[in-house]
Every structure is written in C-alpha cells, then in structure tokens.
Coordinates of C-alpha atoms and ligand atoms in Angstrom, one line a residue:
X1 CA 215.6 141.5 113.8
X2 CA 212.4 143.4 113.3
X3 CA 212.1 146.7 112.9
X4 CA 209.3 148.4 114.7
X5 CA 207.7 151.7 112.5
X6 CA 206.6 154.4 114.6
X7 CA 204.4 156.5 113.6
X8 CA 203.6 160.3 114.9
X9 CA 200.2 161.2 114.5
X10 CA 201.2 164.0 111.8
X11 CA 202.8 160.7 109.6
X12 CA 199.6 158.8 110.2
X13 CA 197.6 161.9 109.1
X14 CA 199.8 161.8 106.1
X15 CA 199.5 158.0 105.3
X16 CA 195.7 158.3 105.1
X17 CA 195.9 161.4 102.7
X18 CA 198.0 159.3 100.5
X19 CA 196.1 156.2 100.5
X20 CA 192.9 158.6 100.3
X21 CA 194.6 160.4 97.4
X22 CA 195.6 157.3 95.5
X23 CA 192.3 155.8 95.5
X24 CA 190.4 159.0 94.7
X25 CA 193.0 158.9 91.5
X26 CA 192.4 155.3 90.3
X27 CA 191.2 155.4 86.8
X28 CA 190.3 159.0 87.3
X29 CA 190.6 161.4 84.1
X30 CA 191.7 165.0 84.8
X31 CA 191.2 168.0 81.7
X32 CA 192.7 171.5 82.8
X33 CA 191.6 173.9 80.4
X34 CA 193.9 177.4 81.2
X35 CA 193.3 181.3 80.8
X36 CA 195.3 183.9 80.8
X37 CA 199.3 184.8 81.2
X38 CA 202.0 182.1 81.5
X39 CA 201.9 182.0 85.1
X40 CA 198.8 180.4 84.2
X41 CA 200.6 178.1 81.8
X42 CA 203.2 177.2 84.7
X43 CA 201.0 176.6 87.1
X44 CA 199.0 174.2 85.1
X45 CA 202.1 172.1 84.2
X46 CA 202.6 172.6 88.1
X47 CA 199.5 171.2 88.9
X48 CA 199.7 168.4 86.1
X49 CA 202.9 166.9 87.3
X50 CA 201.2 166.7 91.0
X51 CA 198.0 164.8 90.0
X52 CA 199.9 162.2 87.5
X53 CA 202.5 161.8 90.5
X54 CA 199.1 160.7 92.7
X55 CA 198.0 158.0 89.8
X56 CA 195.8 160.3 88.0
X57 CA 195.5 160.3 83.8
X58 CA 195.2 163.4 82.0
X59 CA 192.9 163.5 79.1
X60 CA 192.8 166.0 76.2
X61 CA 189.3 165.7 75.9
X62 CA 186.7 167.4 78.3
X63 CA 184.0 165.2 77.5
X64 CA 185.8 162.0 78.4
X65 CA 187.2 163.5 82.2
X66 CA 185.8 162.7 85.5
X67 CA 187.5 166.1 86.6
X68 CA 187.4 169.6 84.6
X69 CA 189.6 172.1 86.4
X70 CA 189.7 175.6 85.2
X71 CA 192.5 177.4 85.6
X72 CA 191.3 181.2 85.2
X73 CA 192.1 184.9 84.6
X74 CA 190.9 187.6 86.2
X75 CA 192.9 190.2 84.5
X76 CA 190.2 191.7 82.9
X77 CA 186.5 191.2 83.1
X78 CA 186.0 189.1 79.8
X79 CA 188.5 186.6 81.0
X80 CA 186.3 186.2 84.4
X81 CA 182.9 185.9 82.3
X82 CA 184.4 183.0 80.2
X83 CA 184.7 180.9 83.2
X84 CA 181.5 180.9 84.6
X85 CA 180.3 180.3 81.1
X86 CA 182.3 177.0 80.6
X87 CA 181.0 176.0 83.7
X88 CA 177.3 176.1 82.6
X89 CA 178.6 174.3 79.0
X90 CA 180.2 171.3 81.6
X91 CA 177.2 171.0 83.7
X92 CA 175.1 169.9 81.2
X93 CA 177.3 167.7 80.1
X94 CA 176.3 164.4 80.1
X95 CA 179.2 162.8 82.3
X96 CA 178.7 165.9 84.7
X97 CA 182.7 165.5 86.3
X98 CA 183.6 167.2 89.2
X99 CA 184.2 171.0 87.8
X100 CA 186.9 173.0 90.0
X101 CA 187.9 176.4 89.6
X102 CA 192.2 177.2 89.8
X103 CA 193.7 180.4 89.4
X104 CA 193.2 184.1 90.1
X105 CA 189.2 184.1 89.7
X106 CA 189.2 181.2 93.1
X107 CA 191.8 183.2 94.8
X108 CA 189.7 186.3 94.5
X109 CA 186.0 184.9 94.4
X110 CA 186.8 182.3 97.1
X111 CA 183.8 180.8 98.3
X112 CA 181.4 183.1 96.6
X113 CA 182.0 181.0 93.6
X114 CA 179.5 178.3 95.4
X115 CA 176.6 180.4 95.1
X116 CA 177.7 182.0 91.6
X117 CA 178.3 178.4 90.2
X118 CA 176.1 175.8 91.9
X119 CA 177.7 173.3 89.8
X120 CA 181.5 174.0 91.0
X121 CA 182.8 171.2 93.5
X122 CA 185.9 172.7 94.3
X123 CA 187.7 176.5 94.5
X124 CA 191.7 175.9 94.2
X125 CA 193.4 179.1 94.9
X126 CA 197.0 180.2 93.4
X127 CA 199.1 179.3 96.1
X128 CA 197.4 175.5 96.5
X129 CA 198.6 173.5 93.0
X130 CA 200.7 171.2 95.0
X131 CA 197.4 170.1 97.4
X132 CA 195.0 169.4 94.4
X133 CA 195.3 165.9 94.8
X134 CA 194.4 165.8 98.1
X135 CA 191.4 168.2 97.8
X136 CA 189.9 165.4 95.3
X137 CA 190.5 163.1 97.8
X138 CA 188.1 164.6 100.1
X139 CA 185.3 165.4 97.5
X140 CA 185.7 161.7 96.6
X141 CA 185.1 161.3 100.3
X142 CA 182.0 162.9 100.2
X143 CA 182.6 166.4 101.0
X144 CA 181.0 169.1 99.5
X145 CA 182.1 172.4 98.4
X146 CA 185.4 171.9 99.2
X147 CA 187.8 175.0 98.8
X148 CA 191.6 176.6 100.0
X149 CA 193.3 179.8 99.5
X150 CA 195.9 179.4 101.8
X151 CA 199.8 180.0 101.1
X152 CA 202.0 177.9 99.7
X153 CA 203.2 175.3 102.6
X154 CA 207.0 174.6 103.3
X155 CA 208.4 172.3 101.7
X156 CA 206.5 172.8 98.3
X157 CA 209.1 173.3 95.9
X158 CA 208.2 174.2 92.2
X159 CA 208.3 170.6 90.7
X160 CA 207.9 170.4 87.0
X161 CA 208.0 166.9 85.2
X162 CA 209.2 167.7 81.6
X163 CA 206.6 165.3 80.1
X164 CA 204.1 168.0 81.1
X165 CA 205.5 171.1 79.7
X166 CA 203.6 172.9 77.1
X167 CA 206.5 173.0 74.6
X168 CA 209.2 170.2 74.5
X169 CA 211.9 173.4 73.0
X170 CA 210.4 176.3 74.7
X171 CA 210.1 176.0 79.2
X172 CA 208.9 179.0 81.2
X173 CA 210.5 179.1 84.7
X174 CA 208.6 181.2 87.4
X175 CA 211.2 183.0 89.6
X176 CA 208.8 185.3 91.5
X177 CA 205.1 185.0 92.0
X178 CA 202.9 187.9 92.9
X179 CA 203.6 191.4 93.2
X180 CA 203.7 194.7 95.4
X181 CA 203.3 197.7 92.8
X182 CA 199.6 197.6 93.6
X183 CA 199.0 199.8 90.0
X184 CA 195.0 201.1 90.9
X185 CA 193.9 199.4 88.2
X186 CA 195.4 195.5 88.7
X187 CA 194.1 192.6 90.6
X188 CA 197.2 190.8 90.3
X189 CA 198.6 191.9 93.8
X190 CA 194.7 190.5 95.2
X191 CA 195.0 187.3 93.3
X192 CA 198.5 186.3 93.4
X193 CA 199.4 188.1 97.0
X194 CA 202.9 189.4 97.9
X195 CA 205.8 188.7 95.8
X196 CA 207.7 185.4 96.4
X197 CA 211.3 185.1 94.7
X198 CA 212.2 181.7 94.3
X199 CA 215.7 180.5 95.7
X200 CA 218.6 181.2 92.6
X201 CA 220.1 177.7 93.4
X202 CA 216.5 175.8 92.5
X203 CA 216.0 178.1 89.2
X204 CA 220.0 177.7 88.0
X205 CA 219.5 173.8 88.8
X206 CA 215.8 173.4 86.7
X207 CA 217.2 175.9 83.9
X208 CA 220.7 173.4 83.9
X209 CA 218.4 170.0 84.1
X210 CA 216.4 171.9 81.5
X211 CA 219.5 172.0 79.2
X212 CA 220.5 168.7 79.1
X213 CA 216.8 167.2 78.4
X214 CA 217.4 169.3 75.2
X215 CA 215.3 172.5 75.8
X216 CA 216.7 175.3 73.9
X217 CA 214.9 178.3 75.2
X218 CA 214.2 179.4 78.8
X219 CA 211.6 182.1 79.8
X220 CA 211.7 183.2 83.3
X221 CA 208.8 184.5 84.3
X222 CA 207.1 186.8 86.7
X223 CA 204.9 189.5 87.2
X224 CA 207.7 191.6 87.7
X225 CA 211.1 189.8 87.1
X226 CA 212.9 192.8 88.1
X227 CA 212.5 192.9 91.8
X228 CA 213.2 189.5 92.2
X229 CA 214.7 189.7 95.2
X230 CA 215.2 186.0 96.8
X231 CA 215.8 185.4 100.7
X232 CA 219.9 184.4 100.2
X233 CA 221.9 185.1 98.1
X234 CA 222.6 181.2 97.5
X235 CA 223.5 180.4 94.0
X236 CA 224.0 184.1 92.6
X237 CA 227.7 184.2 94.8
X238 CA 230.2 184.9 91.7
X239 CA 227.6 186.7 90.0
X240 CA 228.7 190.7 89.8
X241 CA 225.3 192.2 88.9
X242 CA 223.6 195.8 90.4
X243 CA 220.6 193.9 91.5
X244 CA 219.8 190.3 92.5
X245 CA 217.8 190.1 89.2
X246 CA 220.5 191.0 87.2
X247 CA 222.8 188.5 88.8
X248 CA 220.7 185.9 88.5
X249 CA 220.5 186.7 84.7
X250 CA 224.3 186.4 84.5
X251 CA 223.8 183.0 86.4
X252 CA 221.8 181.4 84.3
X253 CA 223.1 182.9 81.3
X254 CA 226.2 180.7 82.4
X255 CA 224.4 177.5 82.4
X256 CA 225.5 177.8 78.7
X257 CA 221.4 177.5 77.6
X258 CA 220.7 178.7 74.3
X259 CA 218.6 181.1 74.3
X260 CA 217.0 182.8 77.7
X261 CA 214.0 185.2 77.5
X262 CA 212.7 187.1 80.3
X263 CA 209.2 188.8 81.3
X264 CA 207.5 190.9 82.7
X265 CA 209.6 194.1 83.0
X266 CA 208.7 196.9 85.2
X267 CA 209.8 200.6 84.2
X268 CA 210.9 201.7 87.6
X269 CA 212.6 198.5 88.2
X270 CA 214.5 198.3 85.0
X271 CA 218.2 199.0 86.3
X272 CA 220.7 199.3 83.1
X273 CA 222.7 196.7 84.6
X274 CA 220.1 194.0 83.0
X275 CA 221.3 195.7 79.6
X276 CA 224.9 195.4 80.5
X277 CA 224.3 191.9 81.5
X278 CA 222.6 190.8 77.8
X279 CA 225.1 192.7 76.6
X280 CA 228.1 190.7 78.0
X281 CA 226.2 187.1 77.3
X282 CA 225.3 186.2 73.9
X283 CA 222.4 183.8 75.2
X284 CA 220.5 186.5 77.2
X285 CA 218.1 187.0 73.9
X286 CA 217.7 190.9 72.9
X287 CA 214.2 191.5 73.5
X288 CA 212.5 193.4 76.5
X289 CA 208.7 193.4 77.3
X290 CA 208.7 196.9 79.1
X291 CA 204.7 197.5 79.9
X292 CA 204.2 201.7 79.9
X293 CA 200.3 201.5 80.5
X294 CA 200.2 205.2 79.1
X295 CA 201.8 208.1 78.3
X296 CA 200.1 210.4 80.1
X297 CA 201.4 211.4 83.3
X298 CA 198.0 212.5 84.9
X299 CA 197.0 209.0 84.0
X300 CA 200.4 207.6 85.0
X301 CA 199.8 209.3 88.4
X302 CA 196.2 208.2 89.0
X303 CA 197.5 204.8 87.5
X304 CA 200.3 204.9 90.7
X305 CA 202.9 203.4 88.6
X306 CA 205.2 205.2 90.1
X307 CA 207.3 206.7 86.7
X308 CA 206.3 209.6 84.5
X309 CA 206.5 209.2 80.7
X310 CA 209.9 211.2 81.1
X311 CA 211.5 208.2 83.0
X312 CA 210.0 205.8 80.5
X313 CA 211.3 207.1 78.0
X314 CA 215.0 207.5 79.3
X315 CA 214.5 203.7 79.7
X316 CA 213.8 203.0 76.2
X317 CA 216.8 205.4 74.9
X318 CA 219.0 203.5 77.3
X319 CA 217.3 199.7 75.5
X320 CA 217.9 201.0 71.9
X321 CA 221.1 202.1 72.4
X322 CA 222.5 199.2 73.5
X323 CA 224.9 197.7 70.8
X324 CA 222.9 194.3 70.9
X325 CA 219.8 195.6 69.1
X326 CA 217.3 194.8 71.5
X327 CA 213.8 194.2 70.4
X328 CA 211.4 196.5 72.7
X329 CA 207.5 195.6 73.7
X330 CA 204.7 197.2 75.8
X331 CA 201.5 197.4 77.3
X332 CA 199.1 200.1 76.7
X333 CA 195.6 200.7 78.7
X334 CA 193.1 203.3 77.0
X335 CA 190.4 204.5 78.5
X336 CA 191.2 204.0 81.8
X337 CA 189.2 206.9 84.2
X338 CA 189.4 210.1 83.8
X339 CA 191.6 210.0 80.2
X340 CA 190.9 213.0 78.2
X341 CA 191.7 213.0 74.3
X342 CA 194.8 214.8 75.2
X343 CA 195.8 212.0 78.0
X344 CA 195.2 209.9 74.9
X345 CA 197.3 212.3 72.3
X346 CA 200.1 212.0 74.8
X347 CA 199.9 208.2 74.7
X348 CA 200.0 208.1 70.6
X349 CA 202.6 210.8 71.0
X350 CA 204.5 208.5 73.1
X351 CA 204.1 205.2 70.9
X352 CA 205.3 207.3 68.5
X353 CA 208.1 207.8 69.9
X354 CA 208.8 204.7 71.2
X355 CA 208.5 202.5 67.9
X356 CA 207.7 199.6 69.8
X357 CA 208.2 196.0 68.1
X358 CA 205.1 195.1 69.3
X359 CA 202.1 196.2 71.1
X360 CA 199.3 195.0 73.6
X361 CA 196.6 197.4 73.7
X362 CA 194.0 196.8 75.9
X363 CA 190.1 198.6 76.8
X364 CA 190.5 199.4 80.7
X365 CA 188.0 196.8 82.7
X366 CA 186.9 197.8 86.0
X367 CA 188.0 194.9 88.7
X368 CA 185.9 195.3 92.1
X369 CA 188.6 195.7 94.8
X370 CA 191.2 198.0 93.0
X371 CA 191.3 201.5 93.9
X372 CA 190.3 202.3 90.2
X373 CA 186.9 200.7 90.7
X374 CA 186.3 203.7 92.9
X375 CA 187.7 206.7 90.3
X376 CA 185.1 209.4 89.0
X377 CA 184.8 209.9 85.2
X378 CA 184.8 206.4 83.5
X379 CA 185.8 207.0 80.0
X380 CA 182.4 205.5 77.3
X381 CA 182.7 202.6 75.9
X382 CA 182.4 204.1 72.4
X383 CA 185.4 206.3 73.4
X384 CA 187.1 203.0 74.7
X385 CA 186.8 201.5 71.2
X386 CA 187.6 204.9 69.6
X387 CA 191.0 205.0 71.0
X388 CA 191.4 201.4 70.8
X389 CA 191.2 201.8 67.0
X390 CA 193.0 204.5 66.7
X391 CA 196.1 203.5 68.9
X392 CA 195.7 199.9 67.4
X393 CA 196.1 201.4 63.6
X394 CA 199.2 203.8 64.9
X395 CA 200.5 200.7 66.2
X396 CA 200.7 198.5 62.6
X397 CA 201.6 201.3 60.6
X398 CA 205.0 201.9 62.5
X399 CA 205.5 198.6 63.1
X400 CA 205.3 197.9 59.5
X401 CA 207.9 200.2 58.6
X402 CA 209.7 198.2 61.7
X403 CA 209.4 194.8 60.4
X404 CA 210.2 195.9 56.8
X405 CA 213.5 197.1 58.1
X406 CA 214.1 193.9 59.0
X407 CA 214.4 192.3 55.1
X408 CA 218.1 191.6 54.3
X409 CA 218.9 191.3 57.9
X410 CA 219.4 187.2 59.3
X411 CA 217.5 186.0 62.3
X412 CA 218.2 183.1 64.3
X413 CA 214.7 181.4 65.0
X414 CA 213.9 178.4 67.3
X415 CA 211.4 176.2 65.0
X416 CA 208.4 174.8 66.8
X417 CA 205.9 174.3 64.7
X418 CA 203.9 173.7 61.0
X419 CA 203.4 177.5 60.0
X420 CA 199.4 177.6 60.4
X421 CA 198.9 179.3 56.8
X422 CA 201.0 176.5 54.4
X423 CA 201.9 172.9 54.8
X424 CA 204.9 173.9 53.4
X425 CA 206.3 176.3 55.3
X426 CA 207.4 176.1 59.5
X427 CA 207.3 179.2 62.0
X428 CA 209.5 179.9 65.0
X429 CA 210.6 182.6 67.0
X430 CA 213.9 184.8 66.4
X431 CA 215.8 185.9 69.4
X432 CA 214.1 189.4 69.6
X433 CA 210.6 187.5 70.4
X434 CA 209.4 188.0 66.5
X435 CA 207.3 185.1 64.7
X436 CA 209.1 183.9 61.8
X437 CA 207.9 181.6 59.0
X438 CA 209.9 180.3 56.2
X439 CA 210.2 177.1 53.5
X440 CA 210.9 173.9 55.7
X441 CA 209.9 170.5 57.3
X442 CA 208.5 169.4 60.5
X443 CA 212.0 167.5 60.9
X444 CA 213.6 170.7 61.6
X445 CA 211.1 171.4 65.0
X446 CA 213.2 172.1 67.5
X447 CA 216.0 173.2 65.9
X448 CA 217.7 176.7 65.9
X449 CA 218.2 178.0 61.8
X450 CA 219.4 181.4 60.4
X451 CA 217.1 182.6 58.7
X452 CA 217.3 185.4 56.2
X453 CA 214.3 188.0 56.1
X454 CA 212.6 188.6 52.9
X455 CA 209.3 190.1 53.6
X456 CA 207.7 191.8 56.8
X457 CA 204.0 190.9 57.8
X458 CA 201.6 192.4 59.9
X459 CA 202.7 190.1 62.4
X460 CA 205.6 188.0 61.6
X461 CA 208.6 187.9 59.3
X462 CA 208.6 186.0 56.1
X463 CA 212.6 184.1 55.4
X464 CA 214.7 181.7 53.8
X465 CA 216.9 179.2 56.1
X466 CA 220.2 179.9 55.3
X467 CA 221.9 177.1 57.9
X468 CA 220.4 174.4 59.6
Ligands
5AD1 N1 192.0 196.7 82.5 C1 192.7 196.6 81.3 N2 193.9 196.1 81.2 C2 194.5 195.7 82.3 N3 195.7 195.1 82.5 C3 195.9 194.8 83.8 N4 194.8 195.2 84.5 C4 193.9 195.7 83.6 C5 192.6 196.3 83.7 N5 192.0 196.4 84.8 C6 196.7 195.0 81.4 C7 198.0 195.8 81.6 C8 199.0 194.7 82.0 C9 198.5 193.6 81.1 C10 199.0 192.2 81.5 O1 197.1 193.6 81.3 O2 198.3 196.5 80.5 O3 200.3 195.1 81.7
SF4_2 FE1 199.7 194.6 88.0 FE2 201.3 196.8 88.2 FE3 202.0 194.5 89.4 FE4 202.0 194.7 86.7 S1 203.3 195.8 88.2 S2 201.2 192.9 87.9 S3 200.3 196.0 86.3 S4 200.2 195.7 89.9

C-alpha cells in the first residue's frame, strides 16, 4: 500500500529551509571567535552544535573559513571597539568570508551595524543561535544584509553537543538569560532582554547526562542565578528550598555531580537558604561571586542596585560564617558619575572589610541607552585610573595575606591543564574557584587531586598532590 505524504504549507516552508540550509553548509568552514562573559561562551557552543547539526565544519583557523562570526560584548566600551576592529582585520583578508556579528553588540546595534561595518553580512542577535543556519542559507541565496533580533521561538530548547564544549571536565549550564535589575549603568537588560529561567527538568536532565559523559564540574550560569524563577515547578517537586533557586541547587546537587559552581550572584537576591543548601551538600562548591559595585551608598543609590553597603555587608557576615568556608568574590566599578574621593574611601573601606578572595575592578564606561549615560559629573579619566590603582593595589595586598593563609591547608583541585609557566608542573581549580598549580603530568587532566598548599601567589596557589 502506498502511503500518500501531505504536506501543510508551514512543513513545505520548512523542507525548503532545510534543503536551503544543507546546501548553503556543504563544504562550508565556520570560525566563531567569542567576547566577553560565559554566556558568551554558552552561546557559542549553542550556536556550534546548530551549524555542525546543518553539515557545516568548524575550523580553528580564521584565515581558512568561509564564515567569521563574532560573538561580541558590549559590557563595556573596549569590548564593543574590538569588534568593529576585527572586522576591518577580516575584510582585507584575502578569502573575504561572510563576517557576521552574534551577541550583545547585534542585539543592541541592530541594523546600524550595516552602515558602521559595510563589510558585515549578517547581524545575529542573542535570542537567534538556533536560526544561524538558516540565516546563511539566505545570504547564500543572495540576500543582502541579512539580520534578526527576534526572541527565542518555541520549541528551541538549549541543545549542547558535548563534542563542542569549551572544556571536556569543566560545562557551564545557563539556567536564566537576561535580567530585570536594570542597574543605570548596565546594558545587559538591553542586550539580553527580560529574564528567561529555564525549565528545572531540562537543567537536572543536561547536568545528569553531563555526569555520565564524565564531566566533573558544573557551572550554572546566569546574569543573576538568584531569581531564577522558572514557569513550573516541574523537576524541583521534593526539593525543600526558600526560593526556586535554592531548590534547584539542592536538585542538582542530588544528581551526585562532583563539583557544582554557580554565578552570578546578586546581593538583594542572595537568600541564606543558598548557604544552608551548600552547606547540607558537599558537592555544592564553597565559593560565591557576590558583585557589590561600590561601597558607597550615594553611588549605590544613583547605581539603583537596590542595597546599601549595610545589607551587603550582612550578606557577607552571613557567607563567612558559614561552617563550609566559603570562598567570597566581587565586582567593583570606580569612577562611575558623580564618585567623590570619599564615595571612593567608602569603597576601599568596604574591600577592606570584606577581604574578598578575589577581585574585578573595573573603570566605569558610558553605554548609550542606560540611564547613567545621562548622569552629570563624569568622574576624569586620570581620576578613573587613580582609583583603579589604588583599589587594584588594596586589592593584592589583602589578598596576599588571604592566599598565604592558605599554606598548610589541602585543596581539592580539578586538573585541566599544562601550568602555563613550567612543563612540569599542571594547574586546576580548588573548590573555592582558586587557580592551583603543582608538580604533575598531563595524564592527571581531568582528574580531581588533594593538593596540599605550600606557597600563595599573586594569583594562584602553589601545592604538592597528596592523592590522585
Ligand atoms: N562600566 C564598567 N563596568 C561595568 N560593568 C557592567 N557595566 C559596566 C559599565 N558600564 C561591570 C560590573 C559587572 C561586571 C560584569 O561588569 O561590575 O558586575
Ligand atoms: Fe547588569 Fe545589574 Fe543585571 Fe548585573 S544585576 S546584569 S549589573 S543590570
């Protein structure tokens, strides 16, 4: 008996993207070249998994590609120059491929990036990984300038071969994408739109699937993991937790994964029940990355982060009390408008007090389309520098009292690579987020070793394996 196929006009449009797609892809050479933060990261992987799915090959080197795609950062204004810069490198290159631009800088610049860049051929925004293929399609096709910054489209689920991940012991997991807080001074909520959690059932299932390909360290990730806040409560029932956050933290703590790492924090949103929850699973590693911005609380205010240094800082007296001794990070912004050098005192005051692990200081950069593009009284960039400098040398001398404390004690490290200074030695990460190097072979990469600490460096910890 023969079967008759019918097909709705929607399935026919679909057909002919496919067949479109798959000849657009034959022999083609793709080179993404990413910016920025690790949603970055992710969404490359994202977008990698999608164009080898459509027949495309992925190349390592820029100058063999038919397709440069730049996945970009719009954080600051640096990160936004570099792009347009590469693209005047690739269109004098001599293969000329097609150039697109992914990522926050086409989300934001949208078409504008036509007349910036003459040489782009496509503008990819953040919510359209999944329809790359496709949009080379139609620039195979013969259209020109072709661009989208819609929303994601049902039915795109986050899809992540493990072939394409970064690390083959180290996977980031996105759990929530954008972000309300609106802080005057980000373009994040711009670029990356509202937040979108991500269903607990999907995350539990790629974190378990994760696990048995051999992955020993999970990082979910988000802009700000704390409100995640997904549609149902599918896949967290069982979980006790004071927030869906924290629950799903206690889910996929009971996947039984090795180690599980979490960022970005946000103060206001930092309930104690996240430290209760490390607290009660071993695997839920003891470091937080808890962003201040500064500890001023005119500039906190005119910042609208919504806490005052007084908050913060019960937060991080709650985080070093706990009994797991948690490892504690931040972000600092100097010189953002209006910062007197007693806005700034209070800041040093405050890093001070905080004894961070670790620090990210950073010169405030005007984005267009913040309410901080507007404030009076920008702060000089001499005075920028100035307290950049100062802050930054604060900074390394309490953390080298910090990381000196840390000689005698034994941390557990995940080894990924050849340590960059000797042949002979191999660097990792210990639970609380700190780079550790010690004697070893490549044979031990991916492997989890105790390490005992012997000497504190600017940056990382210097050890002995004393298992593994
Ligand atoms: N200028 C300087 N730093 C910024 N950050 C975000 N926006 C800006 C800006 N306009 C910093 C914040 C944030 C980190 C990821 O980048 O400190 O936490
Ligand atoms: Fe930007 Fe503030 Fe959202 Fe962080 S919390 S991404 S600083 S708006």
């Amino acid at each position: 008996m023969q079967h008759r196929v019918c097909l709705t006009t929607s399935d026919r449009l679909l057909a002919k993207t496919r067949l479109l797609e798959a000849a657009t892809a034959m022999n083609s050479k793709v080179y993404i070249e990413t910016f920025g933060c690790q949603m970055n990261v992710a969404d490359t992987e994202r977008a990698v998994t999608g164009l080898r799915k459509a027949g495309y090959e992925m190349t390592s080197a820029p100058d063999e590609a038919d397709v440069v795609l730049l996945n970009t950062c719009s954080v600051r204004e640096r990160a936004e120059r570099k792009v347009f810069r590469r693209v005047g490198e690739l269109r004098k290159s001599p293969r000329r491929p097609v150039i697109g631009v992914m990522g926050c800088v086409a989300q934001l610049e949208g078409p504008s990036i036509f007349q910036k860049a003459a040489a782009v051929d496509l503008v990819i925004g953040t919510r359209a990984t999944d329809r790359i293929p496709s949009l080379l399609a139609r620039i195979r096709d013969g259209e020109k300038f072709v661009i989208d910054l819609e929303e994601r489209q049902d039915g795109e689920v986050w899809d992540v071969s493990p072939a394409e991940r970064r690390s083959p012991y180290v996977a980031f997991v996105p759990i929530i994408e954008g972000c309300n807080k609106f802080c005057s001074f980000c373009i994040v909520p711009y670029s990356r739109g509202r937040e979108k959690s991500r269903g607990a059932t999907e995350i539990v299932a790629e974190v378990r699937q994760l696990r048995s390909l051999g992955y020993k360290e999970v990082q979910l990730i988000g802009q700000n993991v704390n409100s995640y806040r997904p549609k149902t409560e599918d896949g967290l029932e069982g979980y006790v937790g004071a927030t869906p956050f924290s629950r799903l933290l206690r889910a996929v703590a009971a996947t039984g994964t090795e180690r599980i790492k979490f960022t970005t924090s946000f103060p206001r949103d930092f309930h104690p029940d996240i430290v209760s929850a490390i607290e009660e699973y071993p695997n839920l590693c003891n470091w937080v990355h808890l962003p201040v911005q500064s500890g001023s609380d005119r500039m906190l205010k005119a910042m609208r982060r919504g806490h005052t240094s007084a908050d913060y800082l019960r937060r991080v007296e709650m985080i070093k009390s706990s009994t797991r001794r948690l490892s504690l990070t931040s972000d600092i912004i100097v010189g953002f408008p209006g910062e007197s050098e007693q806005d700034f005192e209070n800041t040093m005051q405050l890093v001070r007090d905080c004894e961070f692990d670790g620090l990210f200081i950073f010169k405030y950069s005007k984005r267009n389309g913040t309410p901080a593009a507007n404030f009076s009284q920008p702060v000089s960039e001499a005075d920028k520098t100035a307290r950049f400098l100062a802050l930054e040398e604060l900074q390394s001398s309490l953390q080298d009292k910090l990381y000196n404390k840390q000689v005698g004690r034994t941390l557990s490290v995940l080894v990924e690579k050849q340590s960059a200074r000797s042949n002979h030695d191999v660097s990792g990460h210990s639970t609380c987020n700190k780079v550790v190097n010690f004697k070893g072979n490549m044979k031990q990469c991916g492997s989890i070793v105790d390490v005992l600490i012997s000497e504190g460096k600017p940056n990382s910890l210097y050890g002995t394996a004393i298992s593994g």
